[in-house]
Coordinates of C-alpha atoms and ligand atoms in Angstrom, one line a residue:
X4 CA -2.8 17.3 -46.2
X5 CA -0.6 15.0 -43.8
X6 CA -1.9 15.6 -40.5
X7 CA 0.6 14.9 -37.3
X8 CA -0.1 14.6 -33.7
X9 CA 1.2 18.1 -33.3
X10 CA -1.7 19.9 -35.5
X11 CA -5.0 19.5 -33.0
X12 CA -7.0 18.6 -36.0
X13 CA -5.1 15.1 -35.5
X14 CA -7.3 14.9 -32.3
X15 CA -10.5 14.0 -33.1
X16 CA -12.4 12.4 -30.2
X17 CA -15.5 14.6 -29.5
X18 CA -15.2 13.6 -25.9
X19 CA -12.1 15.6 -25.1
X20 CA -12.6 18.9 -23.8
X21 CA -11.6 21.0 -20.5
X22 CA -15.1 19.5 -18.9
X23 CA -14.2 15.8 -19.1
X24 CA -10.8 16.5 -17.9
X25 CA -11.9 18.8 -15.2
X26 CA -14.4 15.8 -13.8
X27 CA -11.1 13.2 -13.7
X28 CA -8.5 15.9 -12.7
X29 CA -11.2 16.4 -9.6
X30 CA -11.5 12.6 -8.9
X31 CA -7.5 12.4 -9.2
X32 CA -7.6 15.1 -7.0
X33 CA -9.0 13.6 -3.7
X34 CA -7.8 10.5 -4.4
X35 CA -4.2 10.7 -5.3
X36 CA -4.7 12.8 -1.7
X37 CA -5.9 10.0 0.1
X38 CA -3.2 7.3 -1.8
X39 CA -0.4 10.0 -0.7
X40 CA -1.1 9.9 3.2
X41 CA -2.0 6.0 3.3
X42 CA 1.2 5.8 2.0
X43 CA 3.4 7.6 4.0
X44 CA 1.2 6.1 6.8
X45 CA 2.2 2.8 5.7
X46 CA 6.5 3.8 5.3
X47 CA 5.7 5.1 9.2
X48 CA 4.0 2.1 10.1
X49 CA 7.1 -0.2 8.7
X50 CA 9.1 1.5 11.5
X51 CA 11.4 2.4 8.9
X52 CA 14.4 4.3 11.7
X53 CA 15.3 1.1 13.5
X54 CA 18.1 -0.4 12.1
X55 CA 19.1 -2.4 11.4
X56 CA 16.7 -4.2 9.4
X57 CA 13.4 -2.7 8.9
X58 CA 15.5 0.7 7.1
X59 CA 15.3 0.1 3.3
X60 CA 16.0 3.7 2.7
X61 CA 19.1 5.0 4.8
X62 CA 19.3 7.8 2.6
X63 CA 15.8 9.3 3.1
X64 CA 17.1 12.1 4.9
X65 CA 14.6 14.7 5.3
X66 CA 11.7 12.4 3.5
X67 CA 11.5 11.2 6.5
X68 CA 10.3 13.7 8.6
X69 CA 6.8 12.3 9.2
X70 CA 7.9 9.7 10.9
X71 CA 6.4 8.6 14.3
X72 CA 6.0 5.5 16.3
X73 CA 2.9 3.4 14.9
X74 CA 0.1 3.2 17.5
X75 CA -1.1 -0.2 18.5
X76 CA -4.8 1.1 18.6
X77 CA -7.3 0.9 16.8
X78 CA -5.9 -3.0 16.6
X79 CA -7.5 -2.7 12.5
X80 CA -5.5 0.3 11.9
X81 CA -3.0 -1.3 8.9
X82 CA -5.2 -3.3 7.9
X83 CA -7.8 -0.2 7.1
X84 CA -5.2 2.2 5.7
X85 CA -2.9 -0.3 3.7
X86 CA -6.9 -1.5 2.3
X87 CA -7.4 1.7 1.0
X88 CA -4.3 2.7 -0.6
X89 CA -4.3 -0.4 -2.2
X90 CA -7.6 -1.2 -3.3
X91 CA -8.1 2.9 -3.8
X92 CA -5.0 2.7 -6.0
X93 CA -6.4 -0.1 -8.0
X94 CA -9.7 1.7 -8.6
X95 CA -8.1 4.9 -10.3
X96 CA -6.1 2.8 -12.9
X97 CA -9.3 3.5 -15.4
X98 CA -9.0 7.3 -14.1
X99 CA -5.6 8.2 -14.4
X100 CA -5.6 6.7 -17.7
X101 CA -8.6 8.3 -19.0
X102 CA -7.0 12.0 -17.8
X103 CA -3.8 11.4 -19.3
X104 CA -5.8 10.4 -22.4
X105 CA -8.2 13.4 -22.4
X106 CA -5.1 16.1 -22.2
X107 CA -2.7 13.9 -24.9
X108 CA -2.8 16.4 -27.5
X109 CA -1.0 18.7 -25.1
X110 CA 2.4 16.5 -25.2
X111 CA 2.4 17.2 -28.8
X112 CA 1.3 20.8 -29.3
X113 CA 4.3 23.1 -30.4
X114 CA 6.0 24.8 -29.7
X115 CA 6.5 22.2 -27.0
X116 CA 8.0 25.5 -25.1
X117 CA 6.2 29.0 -25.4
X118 CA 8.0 30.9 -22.6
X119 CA 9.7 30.0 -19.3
X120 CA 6.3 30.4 -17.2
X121 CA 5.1 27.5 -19.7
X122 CA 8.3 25.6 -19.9
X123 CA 8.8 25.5 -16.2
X124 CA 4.8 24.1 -16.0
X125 CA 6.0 21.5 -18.6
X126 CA 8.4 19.9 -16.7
X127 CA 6.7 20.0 -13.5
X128 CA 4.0 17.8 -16.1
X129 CA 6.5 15.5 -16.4
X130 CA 7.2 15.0 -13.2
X131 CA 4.1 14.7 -12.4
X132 CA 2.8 11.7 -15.2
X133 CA 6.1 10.1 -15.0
X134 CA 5.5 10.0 -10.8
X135 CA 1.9 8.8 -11.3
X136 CA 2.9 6.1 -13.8
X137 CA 5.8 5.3 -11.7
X138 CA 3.9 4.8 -8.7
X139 CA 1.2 2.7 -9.8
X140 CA 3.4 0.5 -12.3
X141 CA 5.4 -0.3 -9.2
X142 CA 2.8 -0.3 -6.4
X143 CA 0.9 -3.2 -8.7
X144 CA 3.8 -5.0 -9.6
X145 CA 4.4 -5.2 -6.0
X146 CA 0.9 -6.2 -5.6
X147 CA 0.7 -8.8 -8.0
X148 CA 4.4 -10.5 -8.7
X149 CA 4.7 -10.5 -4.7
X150 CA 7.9 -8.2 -4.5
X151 CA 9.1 -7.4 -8.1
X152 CA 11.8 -5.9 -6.8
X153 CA 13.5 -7.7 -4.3
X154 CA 15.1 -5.1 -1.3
X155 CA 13.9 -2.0 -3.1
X156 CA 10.6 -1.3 -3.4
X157 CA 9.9 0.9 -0.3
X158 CA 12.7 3.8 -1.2
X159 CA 11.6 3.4 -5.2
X160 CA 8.0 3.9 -4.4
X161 CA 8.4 6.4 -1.4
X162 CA 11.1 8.3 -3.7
X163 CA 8.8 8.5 -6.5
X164 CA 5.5 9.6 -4.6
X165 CA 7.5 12.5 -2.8
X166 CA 8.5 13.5 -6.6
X167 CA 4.6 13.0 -7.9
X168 CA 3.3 15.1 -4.9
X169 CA 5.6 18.2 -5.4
X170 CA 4.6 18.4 -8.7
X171 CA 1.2 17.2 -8.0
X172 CA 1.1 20.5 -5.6
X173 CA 2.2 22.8 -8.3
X174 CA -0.2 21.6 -10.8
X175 CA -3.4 21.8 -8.4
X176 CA -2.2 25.3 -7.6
X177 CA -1.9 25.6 -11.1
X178 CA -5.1 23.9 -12.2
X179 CA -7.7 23.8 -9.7
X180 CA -9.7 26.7 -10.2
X181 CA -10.4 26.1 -13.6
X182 CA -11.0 22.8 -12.9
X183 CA -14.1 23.6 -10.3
X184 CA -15.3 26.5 -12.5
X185 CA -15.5 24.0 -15.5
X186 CA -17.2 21.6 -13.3
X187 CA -19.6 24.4 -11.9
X188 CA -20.4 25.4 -15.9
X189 CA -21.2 21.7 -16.3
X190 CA -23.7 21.1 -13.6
X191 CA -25.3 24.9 -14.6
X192 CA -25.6 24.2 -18.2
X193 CA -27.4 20.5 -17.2
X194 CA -29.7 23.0 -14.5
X195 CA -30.3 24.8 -17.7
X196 CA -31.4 22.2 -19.7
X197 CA -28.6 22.1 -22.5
X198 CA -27.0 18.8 -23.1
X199 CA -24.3 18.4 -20.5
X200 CA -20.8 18.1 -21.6
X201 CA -21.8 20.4 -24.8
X202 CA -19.5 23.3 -25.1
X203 CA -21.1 26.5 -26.1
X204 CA -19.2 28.2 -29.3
X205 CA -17.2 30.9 -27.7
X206 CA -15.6 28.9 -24.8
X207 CA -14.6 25.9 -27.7
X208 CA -12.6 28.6 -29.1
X209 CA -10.5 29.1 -25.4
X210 CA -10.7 25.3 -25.0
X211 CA -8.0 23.8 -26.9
X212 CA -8.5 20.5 -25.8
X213 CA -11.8 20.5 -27.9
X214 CA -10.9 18.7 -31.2
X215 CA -11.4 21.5 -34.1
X216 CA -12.7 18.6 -36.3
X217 CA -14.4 16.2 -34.2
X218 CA -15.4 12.7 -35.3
X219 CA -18.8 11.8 -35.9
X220 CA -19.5 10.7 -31.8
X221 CA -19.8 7.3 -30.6
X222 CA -20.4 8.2 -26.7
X223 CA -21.3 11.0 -25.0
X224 CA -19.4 13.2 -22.7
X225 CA -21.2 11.6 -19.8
X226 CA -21.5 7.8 -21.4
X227 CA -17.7 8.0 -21.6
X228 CA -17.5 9.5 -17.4
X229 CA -19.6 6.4 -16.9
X230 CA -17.2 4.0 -18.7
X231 CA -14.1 5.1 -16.6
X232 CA -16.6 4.9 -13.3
X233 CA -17.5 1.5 -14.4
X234 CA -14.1 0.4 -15.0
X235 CA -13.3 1.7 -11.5
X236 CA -16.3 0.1 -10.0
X237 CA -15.1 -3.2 -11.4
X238 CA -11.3 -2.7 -10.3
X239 CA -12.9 -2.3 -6.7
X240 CA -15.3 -5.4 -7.1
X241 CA -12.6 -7.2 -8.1
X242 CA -10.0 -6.2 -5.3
X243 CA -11.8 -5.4 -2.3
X244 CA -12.6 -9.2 -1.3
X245 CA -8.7 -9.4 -0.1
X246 CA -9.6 -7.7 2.9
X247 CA -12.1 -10.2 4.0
X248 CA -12.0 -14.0 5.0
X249 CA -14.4 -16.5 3.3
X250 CA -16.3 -16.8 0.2
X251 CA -15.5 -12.8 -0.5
X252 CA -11.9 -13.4 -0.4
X253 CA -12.5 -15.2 -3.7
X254 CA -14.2 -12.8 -5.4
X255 CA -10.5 -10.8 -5.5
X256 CA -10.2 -12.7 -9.0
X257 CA -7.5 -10.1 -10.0
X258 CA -5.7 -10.1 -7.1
X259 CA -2.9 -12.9 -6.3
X260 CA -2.3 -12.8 -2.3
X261 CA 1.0 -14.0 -2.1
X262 CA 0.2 -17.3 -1.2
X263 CA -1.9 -20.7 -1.9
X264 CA -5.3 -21.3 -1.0
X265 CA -5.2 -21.3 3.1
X266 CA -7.6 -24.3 3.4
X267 CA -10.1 -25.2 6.4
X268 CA -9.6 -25.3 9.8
X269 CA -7.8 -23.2 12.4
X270 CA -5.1 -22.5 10.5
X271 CA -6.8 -22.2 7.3
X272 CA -6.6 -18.5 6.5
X273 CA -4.4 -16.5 4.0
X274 CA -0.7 -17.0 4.1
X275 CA 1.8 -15.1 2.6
X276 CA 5.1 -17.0 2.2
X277 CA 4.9 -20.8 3.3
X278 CA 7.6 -22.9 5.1
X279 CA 8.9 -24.4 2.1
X280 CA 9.1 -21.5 -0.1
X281 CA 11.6 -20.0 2.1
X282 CA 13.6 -22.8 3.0
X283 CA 12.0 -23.6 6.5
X284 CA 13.3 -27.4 7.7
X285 CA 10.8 -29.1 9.5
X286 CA 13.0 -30.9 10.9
X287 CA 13.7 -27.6 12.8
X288 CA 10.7 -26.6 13.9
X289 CA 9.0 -29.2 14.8
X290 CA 12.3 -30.7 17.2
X291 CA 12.4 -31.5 20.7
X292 CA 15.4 -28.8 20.4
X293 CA 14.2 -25.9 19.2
X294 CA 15.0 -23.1 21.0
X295 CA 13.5 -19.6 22.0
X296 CA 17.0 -17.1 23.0
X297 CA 15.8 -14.3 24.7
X298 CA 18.7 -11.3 24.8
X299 CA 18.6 -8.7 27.1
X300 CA 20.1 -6.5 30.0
X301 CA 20.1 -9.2 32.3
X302 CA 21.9 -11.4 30.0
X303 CA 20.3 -14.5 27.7
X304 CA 17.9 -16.9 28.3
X305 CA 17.1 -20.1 26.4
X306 CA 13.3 -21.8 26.3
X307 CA 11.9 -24.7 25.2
X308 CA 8.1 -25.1 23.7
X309 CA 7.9 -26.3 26.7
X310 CA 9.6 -23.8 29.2
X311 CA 7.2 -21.1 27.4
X312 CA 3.8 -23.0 27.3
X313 CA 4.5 -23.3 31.2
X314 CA 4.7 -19.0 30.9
X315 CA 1.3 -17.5 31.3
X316 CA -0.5 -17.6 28.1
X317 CA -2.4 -14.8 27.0
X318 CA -4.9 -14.2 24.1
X319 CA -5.3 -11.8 21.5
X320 CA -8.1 -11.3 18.5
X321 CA -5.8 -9.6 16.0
X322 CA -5.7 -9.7 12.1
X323 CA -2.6 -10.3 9.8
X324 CA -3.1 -7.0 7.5
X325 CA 0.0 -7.5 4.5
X326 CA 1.6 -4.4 2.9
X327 CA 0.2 -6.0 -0.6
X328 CA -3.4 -4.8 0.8
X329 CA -5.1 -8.3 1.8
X330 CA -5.9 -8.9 5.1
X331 CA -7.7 -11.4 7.1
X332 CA -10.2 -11.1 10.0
X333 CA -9.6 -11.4 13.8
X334 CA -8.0 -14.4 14.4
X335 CA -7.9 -15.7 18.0
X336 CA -4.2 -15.9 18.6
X337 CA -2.6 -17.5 22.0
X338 CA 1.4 -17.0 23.5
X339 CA 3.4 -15.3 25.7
X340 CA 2.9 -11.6 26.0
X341 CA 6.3 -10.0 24.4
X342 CA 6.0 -7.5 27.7
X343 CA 6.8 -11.1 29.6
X344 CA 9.8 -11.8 27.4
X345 CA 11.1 -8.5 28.0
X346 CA 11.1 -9.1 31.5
X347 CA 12.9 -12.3 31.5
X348 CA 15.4 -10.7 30.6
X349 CA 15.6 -7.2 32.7
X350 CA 13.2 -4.4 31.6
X351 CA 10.2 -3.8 33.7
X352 CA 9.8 -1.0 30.7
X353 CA 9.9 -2.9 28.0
X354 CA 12.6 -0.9 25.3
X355 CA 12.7 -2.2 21.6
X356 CA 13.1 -5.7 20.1
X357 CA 14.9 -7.3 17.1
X358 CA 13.4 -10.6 16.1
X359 CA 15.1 -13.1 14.5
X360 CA 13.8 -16.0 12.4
X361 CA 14.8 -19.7 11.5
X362 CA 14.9 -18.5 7.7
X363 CA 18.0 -18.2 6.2
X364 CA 17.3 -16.6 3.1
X365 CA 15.2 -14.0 1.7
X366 CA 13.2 -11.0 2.4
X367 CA 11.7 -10.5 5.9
X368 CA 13.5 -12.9 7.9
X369 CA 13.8 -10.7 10.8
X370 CA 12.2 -7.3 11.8
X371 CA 12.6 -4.8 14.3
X372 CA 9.6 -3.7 17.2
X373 CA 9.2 -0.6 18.9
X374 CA 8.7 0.1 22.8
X375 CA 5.1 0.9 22.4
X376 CA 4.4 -2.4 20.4
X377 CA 6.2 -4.3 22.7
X378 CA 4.5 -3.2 26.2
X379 CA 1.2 -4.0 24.1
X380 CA -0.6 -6.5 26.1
X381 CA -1.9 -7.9 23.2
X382 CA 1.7 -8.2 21.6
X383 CA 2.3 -12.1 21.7
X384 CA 4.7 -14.7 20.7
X385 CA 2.3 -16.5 19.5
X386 CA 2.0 -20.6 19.6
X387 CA -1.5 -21.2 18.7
X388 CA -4.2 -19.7 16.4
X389 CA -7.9 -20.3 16.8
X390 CA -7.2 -23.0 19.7
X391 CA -4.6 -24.9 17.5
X392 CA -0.5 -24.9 17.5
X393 CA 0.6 -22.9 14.7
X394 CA 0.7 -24.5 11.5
X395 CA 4.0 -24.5 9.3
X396 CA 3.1 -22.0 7.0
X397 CA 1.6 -20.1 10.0
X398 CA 5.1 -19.8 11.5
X399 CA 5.2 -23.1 14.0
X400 CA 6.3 -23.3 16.7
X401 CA 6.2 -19.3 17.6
X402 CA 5.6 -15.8 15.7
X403 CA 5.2 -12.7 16.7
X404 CA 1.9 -11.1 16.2
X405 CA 1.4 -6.9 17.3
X406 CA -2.2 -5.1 17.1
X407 CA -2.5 -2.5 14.4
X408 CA 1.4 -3.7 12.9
X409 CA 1.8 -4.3 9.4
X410 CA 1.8 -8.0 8.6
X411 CA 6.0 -8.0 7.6
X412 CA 6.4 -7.1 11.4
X413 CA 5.1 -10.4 12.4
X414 CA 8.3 -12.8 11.9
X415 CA 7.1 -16.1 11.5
X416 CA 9.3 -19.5 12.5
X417 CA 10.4 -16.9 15.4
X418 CA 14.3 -18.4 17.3
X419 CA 15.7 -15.2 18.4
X420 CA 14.5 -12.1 20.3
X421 CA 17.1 -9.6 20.9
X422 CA 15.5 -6.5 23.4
X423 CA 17.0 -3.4 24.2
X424 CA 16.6 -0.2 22.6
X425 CA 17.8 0.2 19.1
Ligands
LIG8 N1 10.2 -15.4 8.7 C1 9.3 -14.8 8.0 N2 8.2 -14.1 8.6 C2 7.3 -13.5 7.9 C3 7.4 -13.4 6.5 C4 8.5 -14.0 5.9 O1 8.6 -14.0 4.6 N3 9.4 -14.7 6.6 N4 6.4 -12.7 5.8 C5 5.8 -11.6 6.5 C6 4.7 -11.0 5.8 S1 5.1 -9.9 4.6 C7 3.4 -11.2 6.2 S2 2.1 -10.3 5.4 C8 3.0 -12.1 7.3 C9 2.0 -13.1 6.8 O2 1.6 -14.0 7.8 P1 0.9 -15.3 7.4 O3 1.6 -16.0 6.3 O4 0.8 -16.2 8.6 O5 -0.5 -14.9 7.0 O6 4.1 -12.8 7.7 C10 5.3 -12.1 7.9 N5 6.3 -12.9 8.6
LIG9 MO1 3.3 -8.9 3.9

């Protein structure tokens, strides 16, 4: 007799079962918890309401009620929550694809709709592996092609992982209990000295994810939990060096950073776009004539290197922590306190900024601060970096660089600062 995906004696993996599913579901659980908050964390942190750059998603409406203005303290804060939900989200590739494996005999079963109790759970499954899959397909092609998708990543991804979490919601409501009980059964049947993972006869009769004619195995129940933790454990191994300088940067061997090598020296740490990818002239940036227009209540003023070198210069040991997850150490940078600028020009209360770049083209040329980042006294524009001028790729002459800020808030090849509130 034919046998088709929809009769459960197609399935014949010994492994599957409600107890292997309940472990992952579990794991998926916290974590998918943990990915959901850094994320939204990291949409607040963008500064997403001021216009009129930093707002990819003018139609958020009311998914954006979280947001909040992004503290400057602790001065590691992006770079600790953007590490997670990336690196995190790397790690449960190997379990979200081993749960959706272990409960695939499911999309087949039929009558694919049994009543409207089980119908409406059926679509809120879809929703909820099409939002999973969404999200990580697009978070790591962000990741790894360095903006896949030029303009519209943030309201794809913060679309889909409000559409995964309602129905994530429903199905832990749904699912949970069971879940923990079968988890419980496990650890009592190991206490009680029966093979784990084995399924006594009557409860392989209620579990219909157990394959009625089950292959000869190959791995245990347990061997198999171990595979998907190694896989993880490698995923993390492999990831986790972005967030640290040095020889452990290069042991993120599956992890492109957006940039070339950073070489020695002062300047030689990661960069995420250089000068001559984005169409930076040198010939700009390195003139005699380059100019710094400060815009403000008070009216506009115009500074050379030199007008601004004369300005007291203030330092600041702050790290450049990238949206893509990498993220360097402290680095010693040196400028003029953005606080300073805004007086220049007429605010002893500093209100927002809108900083412009030399780049013409391109993502991220300009970006928007808030009051609280600006009165930071460790918010600079920046002219050196570890007791060195900026290099090129760094941003020369000046770039703005906040404690706690994502990276894509520190404008690089900075001509323009436009304060007042926005
Ligand atoms: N003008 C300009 N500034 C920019 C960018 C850019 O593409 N253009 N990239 C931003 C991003 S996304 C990051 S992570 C940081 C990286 O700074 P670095 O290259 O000095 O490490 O610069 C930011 N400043
Ligand atoms: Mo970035």
């Amino acid at each position: 007799m034919p046998r088709f995906p929809s009769s459960p004696a197609f399935w014949r993996s010994p492994v599957r079962g409600a107890r292997f599913t309940s472990v992952l579901g579990l794991v998926l659980l916290a974590g998918m918890t943990v990915l959901f908050v850094t994320g939204l964390l990291s949409y607040a942190a963008y500064n997403p309401d001021l216009d009129p750059v930093n707002d990819k998603t003018p139609d958020k409406g009311l998914l954006g009620f979280f947001l909040f203005s992004w503290p400057t303290d602790p001065h590691w804060l992006y770079r600790l929550t953007q590490g997670v939900h990336v690196t995190l989200g790397l790690a449960l590739v190997p379990v979200l694809l081993a749960k959706l494996w272990s409960v695939v005999p499911r999309l087949f079963a039929l009558p694919p709709v049994r009543s409207l109790a089980h119908g409406l759970e059926r679509l809120s499954l879809l929703l909820l592996v099409g939002g999973a899959l969404f999200e990580f397909v697009t978070g790591i092609l962000n990741v790894q092609l360095d903006y896949a998708f030029p303009g519209s990543f943030y309201p794809l991804h913060l679309y889909g992982a409000w559409v995964f979490f309602a129905a994530f919601l429903a199905h832990v409501v749904l699912k949970a209990p069971a879940a923990v009980r079968n988890v419980r059964k496990m650890r009592a049947g190991r206490r009680d000295g029966g093979e784990e993972g084995e399924v006594e006869d009557d409860e392989a009769e209620e579990d219909e994810l157990v394959s009625p004619d089950p292959a000869p195995p190959t791995v245990s129940r347990r061997g198999a939990l171990w595979m998907v933790g190694g896989g993880s454990a490698l995923l993390f191994g492999t990831s986790v060096g972005r967030s640290f300088d040095g020889p452990l940067r290069e042991t993120a061997v599956l992890s492109p950073h957006g940039g070339p090598e950073p070489g020695e020296g002062p300047n030689g740490f990661q960069i995420n776009k250089t000068a001559a990818y984005v169409g930076i002239d040198p010939r700009e940036t390195d003139s005699e004539a380059w100019r710094l227009v400060v815009t403000g209540r008070s009216g506009t003023v115009r500074l050379s290197l030199t007008d601004l070198r004369r300005m007291p210069l203030h330092s600041a040991a702050l790290p450049i922590a990238c949206v893509e997850g990498w993220s360097t150490a402290d680095q010693w940078w040196r400028g003029v306190r953005l606080r300073d600028l805004a007086a220049l020009v007429g605010y002893d209360d500093p209100p927002d900024v809108f900083v412009r770049s030399l780049q013409r083209r391109g993502a991220f040329r300009s970006a928007a601060l808030r009051a609280n980042q600006v009165a930071d006294a460790r918010s600079l524009l920046a002219l050196d970096v570890n007791g060195e001028p900026l290099s090129a790729d760094h941003g020369r002459p000046a770039r703005i660089i906040v404690p706690a800020a994502p990276g894509v808030l520190n404008t690089k090849w900075v001509t323009r600062l436009e304060f007042g509130e926005l």
